[in-house]
mmCIF file of C-alpha atoms in Angstrom:
data_model
loop_
_atom_site.group_PDB
_atom_site.id
_atom_site.type_symbol
_atom_site.label_atom_id
_atom_site.label_comp_id
_atom_site.label_asym_id
_atom_site.label_seq_id
_atom_site.Cartn_x
_atom_site.Cartn_y
_atom_site.Cartn_z
ATOM 1 C CA UNK A 1 -38.808 38.562 57.964
ATOM 2 C CA UNK A 2 -41.135 38.105 54.990
ATOM 3 C CA UNK A 3 -43.251 41.090 56.087
ATOM 4 C CA UNK A 4 -40.138 43.291 56.282
ATOM 5 C CA UNK A 5 -39.169 42.317 52.728
ATOM 6 C CA UNK A 6 -42.670 43.067 51.419
ATOM 7 C CA UNK A 7 -42.962 46.487 53.079
ATOM 8 C CA UNK A 8 -39.285 47.530 52.961
ATOM 9 C CA UNK A 9 -39.029 47.731 56.746
ATOM 10 C CA UNK A 10 -35.670 47.677 58.551
ATOM 11 C CA UNK A 11 -35.346 44.290 60.232
ATOM 12 C CA UNK A 12 -33.042 45.447 63.015
ATOM 13 C CA UNK A 13 -35.478 48.087 64.231
ATOM 14 C CA UNK A 14 -38.780 46.352 63.670
ATOM 15 C CA UNK A 15 -38.279 42.806 64.914
ATOM 16 C CA UNK A 16 -37.410 41.656 68.391
ATOM 17 C CA UNK A 17 -38.630 38.353 69.782
ATOM 18 C CA UNK A 18 -38.795 37.354 73.392
ATOM 19 C CA UNK A 19 -39.555 33.675 73.965
ATOM 20 C CA UNK A 20 -40.347 32.359 77.398
ATOM 21 C CA UNK A 21 -40.500 28.699 78.324
ATOM 22 C CA UNK A 22 -40.708 26.884 81.618
ATOM 23 C CA UNK A 23 -37.628 24.672 81.128
ATOM 24 C CA UNK A 24 -36.051 24.825 77.680
ATOM 25 C CA UNK A 25 -36.957 25.007 74.014
ATOM 26 C CA UNK A 26 -38.225 21.747 72.484
ATOM 27 C CA UNK A 27 -37.850 19.854 75.736
ATOM 28 C CA UNK A 28 -39.295 16.671 74.200
ATOM 29 C CA UNK A 29 -36.522 16.578 71.569
ATOM 30 C CA UNK A 30 -32.994 15.286 71.977
ATOM 31 C CA UNK A 31 -30.783 17.572 74.088
ATOM 32 C CA UNK A 32 -28.427 18.306 71.192
ATOM 33 C CA UNK A 33 -31.346 19.501 69.044
ATOM 34 C CA UNK A 34 -32.672 21.686 71.854
ATOM 35 C CA UNK A 35 -29.236 23.258 72.289
ATOM 36 C CA UNK A 36 -28.952 23.783 68.510
ATOM 37 C CA UNK A 37 -32.253 25.669 68.553
ATOM 38 C CA UNK A 38 -31.071 27.892 71.405
ATOM 39 C CA UNK A 39 -27.854 28.767 69.554
ATOM 40 C CA UNK A 40 -29.715 29.357 66.285
ATOM 41 C CA UNK A 41 -32.246 31.707 67.895
ATOM 42 C CA UNK A 42 -29.543 33.660 69.705
ATOM 43 C CA UNK A 43 -27.600 34.054 66.448
ATOM 44 C CA UNK A 44 -30.753 35.635 65.003
ATOM 45 C CA UNK A 45 -30.853 38.123 67.899
ATOM 46 C CA UNK A 46 -33.897 36.406 69.380
ATOM 47 C CA UNK A 47 -34.175 37.062 73.088
ATOM 48 C CA UNK A 48 -34.642 33.621 74.640
ATOM 49 C CA UNK A 49 -35.806 33.406 78.258
ATOM 50 C CA UNK A 50 -35.878 30.025 80.005
ATOM 51 C CA UNK A 51 -36.907 29.002 83.483
ATOM 52 C CA UNK A 52 -39.622 31.646 83.652
ATOM 53 C CA UNK A 53 -43.285 31.910 82.721
ATOM 54 C CA UNK A 54 -45.568 34.777 81.782
ATOM 55 C CA UNK A 55 -47.344 36.021 84.881
ATOM 56 C CA UNK A 56 -49.353 38.857 83.365
ATOM 57 C CA UNK A 57 -49.888 40.433 79.933
ATOM 58 C CA UNK A 58 -50.606 44.162 79.865
ATOM 59 C CA UNK A 59 -51.360 46.613 77.074
ATOM 60 C CA UNK A 60 -47.730 47.190 76.032
ATOM 61 C CA UNK A 61 -45.714 44.874 78.246
ATOM 62 C CA UNK A 62 -45.724 41.484 79.891
ATOM 63 C CA UNK A 63 -44.633 40.627 83.403
ATOM 64 C CA UNK A 64 -42.558 37.477 83.885
ATOM 65 C CA UNK A 65 -42.463 35.225 86.939
ATOM 66 C CA UNK A 66 -38.963 36.444 87.863
ATOM 67 C CA UNK A 67 -40.235 40.025 88.141
ATOM 68 C CA UNK A 68 -38.761 41.303 84.868
ATOM 69 C CA UNK A 69 -40.871 43.298 82.420
ATOM 70 C CA UNK A 70 -40.728 42.782 78.644
ATOM 71 C CA UNK A 71 -42.141 45.658 76.531
ATOM 72 C CA UNK A 72 -43.697 44.894 73.148
ATOM 73 C CA UNK A 73 -45.647 46.459 70.322
ATOM 74 C CA UNK A 74 -47.436 43.371 69.008
ATOM 75 C CA UNK A 75 -47.685 40.266 71.189
ATOM 76 C CA UNK A 76 -48.210 36.809 69.680
ATOM 77 C CA UNK A 77 -49.392 34.258 72.248
ATOM 78 C CA UNK A 78 -48.273 30.760 71.267
ATOM 79 C CA UNK A 79 -48.358 28.367 74.196
ATOM 80 C CA UNK A 80 -48.661 24.665 74.816
ATOM 81 C CA UNK A 81 -51.796 22.645 75.296
ATOM 82 C CA UNK A 82 -54.065 23.172 78.271
ATOM 83 C CA UNK A 83 -56.774 20.830 79.572
ATOM 84 C CA UNK A 84 -60.330 21.483 78.468
ATOM 85 C CA UNK A 85 -62.882 22.272 81.209
ATOM 86 C CA UNK A 86 -64.567 18.871 80.734
ATOM 87 C CA UNK A 87 -61.415 17.011 81.836
ATOM 88 C CA UNK A 88 -61.191 19.123 84.974
ATOM 89 C CA UNK A 89 -64.798 18.313 85.883
ATOM 90 C CA UNK A 90 -64.529 14.540 85.445
ATOM 91 C CA UNK A 91 -64.177 12.471 88.656
ATOM 92 C CA UNK A 92 -60.940 10.848 87.519
ATOM 93 C CA UNK A 93 -57.510 11.220 89.058
ATOM 94 C CA UNK A 94 -55.139 13.319 86.985
ATOM 95 C CA UNK A 95 -51.452 14.048 86.867
ATOM 96 C CA UNK A 96 -50.298 17.308 85.295
ATOM 97 C CA UNK A 97 -53.922 17.831 84.180
ATOM 98 C CA UNK A 98 -54.038 14.507 82.274
ATOM 99 C CA UNK A 99 -56.187 11.509 83.197
ATOM 100 C CA UNK A 100 -54.263 8.535 84.584
ATOM 101 C CA UNK A 101 -54.700 5.388 82.467
ATOM 102 C CA UNK A 102 -53.314 1.853 82.418
ATOM 103 C CA UNK A 103 -51.673 -0.114 79.585
ATOM 104 C CA UNK A 104 -55.118 -0.743 78.048
ATOM 105 C CA UNK A 105 -55.952 2.994 78.083
ATOM 106 C CA UNK A 106 -58.500 2.423 80.839
ATOM 107 C CA UNK A 107 -59.130 4.963 83.570
ATOM 108 C CA UNK A 108 -57.338 3.737 86.710
ATOM 109 C CA UNK A 109 -58.672 5.933 89.526
ATOM 110 C CA UNK A 110 -61.436 5.209 90.142
ATOM 111 C CA UNK A 111 -60.975 1.974 88.165
ATOM 112 C CA UNK A 112 -63.406 1.325 85.300
ATOM 113 C CA UNK A 113 -63.165 -1.624 82.940
ATOM 114 C CA UNK A 114 -65.333 0.018 80.292
ATOM 115 C CA UNK A 115 -64.166 3.654 80.422
ATOM 116 C CA UNK A 116 -61.133 4.584 78.343
ATOM 117 C CA UNK A 117 -59.273 7.866 77.904
ATOM 118 C CA UNK A 118 -56.877 8.633 75.074
ATOM 119 C CA UNK A 119 -55.317 11.495 73.164
ATOM 120 C CA UNK A 120 -54.034 14.755 74.611
ATOM 121 C CA UNK A 121 -56.185 14.483 77.743
ATOM 122 C CA UNK A 122 -54.730 11.224 79.060
ATOM 123 C CA UNK A 123 -51.525 9.366 79.794
ATOM 124 C CA UNK A 124 -47.926 10.501 80.111
ATOM 125 C CA UNK A 125 -46.877 10.349 76.449
ATOM 126 C CA UNK A 126 -46.255 13.604 74.527
ATOM 127 C CA UNK A 127 -49.407 15.323 73.236
ATOM 128 C CA UNK A 128 -48.576 14.792 69.566
ATOM 129 C CA UNK A 129 -50.514 13.639 66.522
ATOM 130 C CA UNK A 130 -48.675 10.333 66.188
ATOM 131 C CA UNK A 131 -49.501 9.384 69.790
ATOM 132 C CA UNK A 132 -53.200 10.181 69.311
ATOM 133 C CA UNK A 133 -53.246 8.386 65.940
ATOM 134 C CA UNK A 134 -51.748 5.206 67.393
ATOM 135 C CA UNK A 135 -54.044 5.333 70.419
ATOM 136 C CA UNK A 136 -57.070 5.649 68.140
ATOM 137 C CA UNK A 137 -56.013 2.707 65.967
ATOM 138 C CA UNK A 138 -55.319 0.610 69.061
ATOM 139 C CA UNK A 139 -58.696 1.487 70.568
ATOM 140 C CA UNK A 140 -60.494 0.344 67.412
ATOM 141 C CA UNK A 141 -58.643 -2.989 67.486
ATOM 142 C CA UNK A 142 -59.277 -3.296 71.234
ATOM 143 C CA UNK A 143 -63.042 -2.837 70.896
ATOM 144 C CA UNK A 144 -63.203 -5.229 67.944
ATOM 145 C CA UNK A 145 -61.305 -7.840 69.965
ATOM 146 C CA UNK A 146 -63.694 -7.445 72.877
ATOM 147 C CA UNK A 147 -66.678 -7.787 70.549
ATOM 148 C CA UNK A 148 -65.272 -11.117 69.334
ATOM 149 C CA UNK A 149 -64.637 -12.331 72.872
ATOM 150 C CA UNK A 150 -60.866 -12.045 72.581
ATOM 151 C CA UNK A 151 -58.460 -10.595 75.114
ATOM 152 C CA UNK A 152 -56.999 -7.266 73.940
ATOM 153 C CA UNK A 153 -53.258 -6.697 73.912
ATOM 154 C CA UNK A 154 -51.736 -3.818 75.909
ATOM 155 C CA UNK A 155 -51.036 -0.571 74.076
ATOM 156 C CA UNK A 156 -47.484 -0.166 72.795
ATOM 157 C CA UNK A 157 -46.397 3.190 71.435
ATOM 158 C CA UNK A 158 -43.942 3.106 68.525
ATOM 159 C CA UNK A 159 -41.980 6.333 68.275
ATOM 160 C CA UNK A 160 -41.658 7.264 64.603
ATOM 161 C CA UNK A 161 -39.682 10.405 65.428
ATOM 162 C CA UNK A 162 -40.453 14.106 65.734
ATOM 163 C CA UNK A 163 -39.984 17.009 63.326
ATOM 164 C CA UNK A 164 -40.070 20.744 63.939
ATOM 165 C CA UNK A 165 -39.505 23.834 61.790
ATOM 166 C CA UNK A 166 -37.547 26.618 63.501
ATOM 167 C CA UNK A 167 -37.589 29.211 60.715
ATOM 168 C CA UNK A 168 -34.947 30.393 58.264
ATOM 169 C CA UNK A 169 -35.179 27.147 56.264
ATOM 170 C CA UNK A 170 -33.907 25.209 59.254
ATOM 171 C CA UNK A 171 -35.600 22.308 61.028
ATOM 172 C CA UNK A 172 -35.097 19.586 63.606
ATOM 173 C CA UNK A 173 -35.436 15.857 62.966
ATOM 174 C CA UNK A 174 -35.425 13.656 66.049
ATOM 175 C CA UNK A 175 -35.690 10.162 64.601
ATOM 176 C CA UNK A 176 -34.987 6.767 66.176
ATOM 177 C CA UNK A 177 -32.313 6.201 63.524
ATOM 178 C CA UNK A 178 -30.616 9.621 63.657
ATOM 179 C CA UNK A 179 -30.704 13.181 64.975
ATOM 180 C CA UNK A 180 -30.475 15.893 62.337
ATOM 181 C CA UNK A 181 -30.715 19.687 62.314
ATOM 182 C CA UNK A 182 -30.324 22.463 59.778
ATOM 183 C CA UNK A 183 -31.125 22.777 56.075
ATOM 184 C CA UNK A 184 -31.256 19.061 55.221
ATOM 185 C CA UNK A 185 -33.573 18.462 58.166
ATOM 186 C CA UNK A 186 -35.777 21.205 56.699
ATOM 187 C CA UNK A 187 -35.880 19.368 53.336
ATOM 188 C CA UNK A 188 -36.841 16.171 55.149
ATOM 189 C CA UNK A 189 -39.519 18.053 57.110
ATOM 190 C CA UNK A 190 -40.990 19.329 53.832
ATOM 191 C CA UNK A 191 -40.997 15.849 52.299
ATOM 192 C CA UNK A 192 -42.644 14.317 55.375
ATOM 193 C CA UNK A 193 -45.268 17.072 55.424
ATOM 194 C CA UNK A 194 -46.147 16.507 51.776
ATOM 195 C CA UNK A 195 -46.768 12.798 52.353
ATOM 196 C CA UNK A 196 -49.496 13.704 54.855
ATOM 197 C CA UNK A 197 -51.438 15.856 52.382
ATOM 198 C CA UNK A 198 -54.504 14.151 50.921
ATOM 199 C CA UNK A 199 -55.550 16.673 48.286
ATOM 200 C CA UNK A 200 -53.680 16.642 44.975
ATOM 201 C CA UNK A 201 -54.276 20.388 44.719
ATOM 202 C CA UNK A 202 -52.499 20.982 48.028
ATOM 203 C CA UNK A 203 -49.601 18.750 46.997
ATOM 204 C CA UNK A 204 -49.102 21.018 43.981
ATOM 205 C CA UNK A 205 -49.828 24.419 45.533
ATOM 206 C CA UNK A 206 -47.967 24.118 48.849
ATOM 207 C CA UNK A 207 -44.531 23.425 47.285
ATOM 208 C CA UNK A 208 -45.124 26.485 45.097
ATOM 209 C CA UNK A 209 -45.765 28.590 48.218
ATOM 210 C CA UNK A 210 -42.619 27.168 49.821
ATOM 211 C CA UNK A 211 -40.558 28.026 46.753
ATOM 212 C CA UNK A 212 -41.961 31.551 46.703
ATOM 213 C CA UNK A 213 -41.073 31.966 50.376
ATOM 214 C CA UNK A 214 -37.595 30.531 49.812
ATOM 215 C CA UNK A 215 -36.651 32.984 47.054
ATOM 216 C CA UNK A 216 -38.259 36.012 48.732
#
């Protein structure tokens, strides 16, 4: 939309999105938030396809798993995570391309007491930053406890909630305390994002970019 405003292009003729997903949009979020996203995208004339995957991408079209063909001028490929080749080569049992681990983040098959796996490549938890951050902090405490001859405690994930921006100054907030969508969720998403910025320069410049985008 911003590009159309800059170059005086007609939005109705220039933009058409086709989103494909295996099950639904934002499947890790609460069902009500996923349904809100579907309705919001459809109201923006975004062609949402669910239950299918991309089978082949050609020069000017892509072939879906249900046999339908979607033509396009410019294709933007934005998919989920995929396992790195190293994980595939390791002699550990996997499930959905992720290494199976126990409550101490140890590899379970074959069992090793001194080999751990954490982050996006292991376990059944969502591949998000907060999961990896908590796993890393736990692993540091675990190793320190072992070095002192103490028994480590099992890993316990604390869900702090999930946020997602869906465009048009609208966002999703899936928090343990509440589920929120729309403009106020977008404001909360902005505030949460700013708290993660380390540089003072970025904390000043990024809100200015957001304001410029908002009034454009």
